[in-house]
Coordinates of C-alpha atoms in Angstrom, one line a residue:
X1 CA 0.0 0.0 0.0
X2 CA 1.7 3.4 -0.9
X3 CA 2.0 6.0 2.0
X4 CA 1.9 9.3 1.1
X5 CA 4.0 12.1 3.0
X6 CA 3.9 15.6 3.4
X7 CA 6.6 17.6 4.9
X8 CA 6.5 21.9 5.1
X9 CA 9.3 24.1 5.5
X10 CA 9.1 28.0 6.0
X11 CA 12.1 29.9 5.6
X12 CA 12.1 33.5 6.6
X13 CA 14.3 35.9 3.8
X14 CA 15.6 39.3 3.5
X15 CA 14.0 40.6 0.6
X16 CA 10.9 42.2 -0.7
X17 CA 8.1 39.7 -1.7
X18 CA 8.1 41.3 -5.5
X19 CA 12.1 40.6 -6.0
X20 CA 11.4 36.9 -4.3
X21 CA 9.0 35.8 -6.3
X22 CA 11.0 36.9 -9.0
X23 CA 14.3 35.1 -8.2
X24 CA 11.7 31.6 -7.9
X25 CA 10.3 32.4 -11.3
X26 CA 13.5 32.7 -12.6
X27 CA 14.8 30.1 -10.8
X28 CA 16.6 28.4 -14.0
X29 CA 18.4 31.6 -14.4
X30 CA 19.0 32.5 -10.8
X31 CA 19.5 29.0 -8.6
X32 CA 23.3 27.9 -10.7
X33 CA 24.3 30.9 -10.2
X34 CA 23.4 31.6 -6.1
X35 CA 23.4 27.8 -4.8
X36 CA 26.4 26.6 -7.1
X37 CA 27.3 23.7 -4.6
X38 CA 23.6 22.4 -5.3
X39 CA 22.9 22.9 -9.3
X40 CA 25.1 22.7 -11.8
X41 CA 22.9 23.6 -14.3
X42 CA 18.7 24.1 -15.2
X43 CA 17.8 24.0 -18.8
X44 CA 14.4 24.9 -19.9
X45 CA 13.4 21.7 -22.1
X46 CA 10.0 22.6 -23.0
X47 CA 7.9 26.1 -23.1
X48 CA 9.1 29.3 -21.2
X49 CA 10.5 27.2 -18.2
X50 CA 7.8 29.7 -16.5
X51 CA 4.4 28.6 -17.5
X52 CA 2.3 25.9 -16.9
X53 CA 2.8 22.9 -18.8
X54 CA 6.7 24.2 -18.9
X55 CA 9.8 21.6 -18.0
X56 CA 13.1 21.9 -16.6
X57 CA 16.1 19.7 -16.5
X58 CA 18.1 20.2 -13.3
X59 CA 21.5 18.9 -13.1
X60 CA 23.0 18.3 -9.4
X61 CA 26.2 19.0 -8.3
X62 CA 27.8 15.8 -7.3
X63 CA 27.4 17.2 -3.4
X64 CA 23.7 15.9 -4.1
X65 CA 23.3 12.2 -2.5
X66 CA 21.6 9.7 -5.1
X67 CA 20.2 12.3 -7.7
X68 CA 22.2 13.4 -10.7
X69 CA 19.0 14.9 -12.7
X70 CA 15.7 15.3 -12.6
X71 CA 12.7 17.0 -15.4
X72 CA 10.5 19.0 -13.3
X73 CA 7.0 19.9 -14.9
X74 CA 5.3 23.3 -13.4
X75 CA 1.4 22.1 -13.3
X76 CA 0.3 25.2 -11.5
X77 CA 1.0 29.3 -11.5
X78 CA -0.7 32.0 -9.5
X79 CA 1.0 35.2 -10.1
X80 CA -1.7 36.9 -7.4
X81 CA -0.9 34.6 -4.7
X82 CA 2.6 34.1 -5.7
X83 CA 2.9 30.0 -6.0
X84 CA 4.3 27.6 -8.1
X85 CA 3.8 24.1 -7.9
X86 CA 5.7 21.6 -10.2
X87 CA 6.3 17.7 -10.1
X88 CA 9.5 15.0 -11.1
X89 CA 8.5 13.5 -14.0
X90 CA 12.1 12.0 -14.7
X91 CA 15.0 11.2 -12.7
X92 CA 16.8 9.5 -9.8
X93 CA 13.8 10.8 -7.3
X94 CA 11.4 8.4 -8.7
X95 CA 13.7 5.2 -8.0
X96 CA 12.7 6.4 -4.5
X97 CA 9.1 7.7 -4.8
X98 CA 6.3 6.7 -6.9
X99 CA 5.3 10.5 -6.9
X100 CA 6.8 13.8 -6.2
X101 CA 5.4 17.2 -6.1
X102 CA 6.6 20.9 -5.0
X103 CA 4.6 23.9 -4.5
X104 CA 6.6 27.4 -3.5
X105 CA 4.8 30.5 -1.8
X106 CA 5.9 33.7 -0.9
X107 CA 4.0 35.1 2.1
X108 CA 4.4 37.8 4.2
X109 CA 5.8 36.8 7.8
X110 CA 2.7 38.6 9.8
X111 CA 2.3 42.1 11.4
X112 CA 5.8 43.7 12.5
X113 CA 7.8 40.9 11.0
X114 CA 11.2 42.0 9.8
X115 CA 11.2 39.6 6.6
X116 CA 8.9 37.6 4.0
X117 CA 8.3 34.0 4.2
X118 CA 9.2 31.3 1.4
X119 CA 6.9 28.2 2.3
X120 CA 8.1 24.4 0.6
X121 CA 5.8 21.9 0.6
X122 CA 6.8 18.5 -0.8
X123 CA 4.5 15.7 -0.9
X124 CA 5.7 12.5 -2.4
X125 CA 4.2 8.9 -2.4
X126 CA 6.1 5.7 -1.7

């Protein structure tokens, strides 16, 4: 029987919502060249690598344990809210999970916070 898990991260950053959700849409430009220990590489395969029904390939670094690559396909934008969601459709991952899935958000920490929030959710099936 598969078991399906969920896990949530919030990570609180030093930047306005508007240049955050900008670096995330651009992540295939942006991630190489800020986390170069963790990508080597994200190529736009199909479409804008922006819009829905667009796919990535992201090459690891070999830092990464067990994945190499993996095709990411984004199934969901909401400019208003500011969320992406995308699932692996190729790759290493899925030797491990059946399914896998990622939505991003930026959200405002709450009244007098000093930053913005970046919530990951990942929900995969085994």
């Amino acid at each position: 029987m598969a078991s399906v898990q969920k896990l949530e991260v919030e990570v609180e950053v030093k930047s306005t919502p508007d240049k955050m959700w900008e670096a995330i849409r651009n992540s295939h430009k942006i991630f190489p060249l800020a986390f170069p220990e963790t990508y080597k590489s994200i190529e736009v395969v199909e479409g804008d690598g922006k819009s829905v029904g667009s796919v990535r390939l992201v090459k690891f670094t070999e830092g990464v344990p067990m994945v190499t690559t993996t095709k990411e396909k984004i199934e969901e934008v909401d400019e208003a809210k500011k969320t992406l969601s995308y699932s692996v459709v190729e790759g290493e991952l899925l030797k491990y999970f059946k399914s896998f899935k990622a939505k991003l958000a930026v959200a405002p920490k709450g009244e007098g916070g000093g930053g913005d929030m970046v919530i990951g959710v990942r929900e995969d099936e085994r």
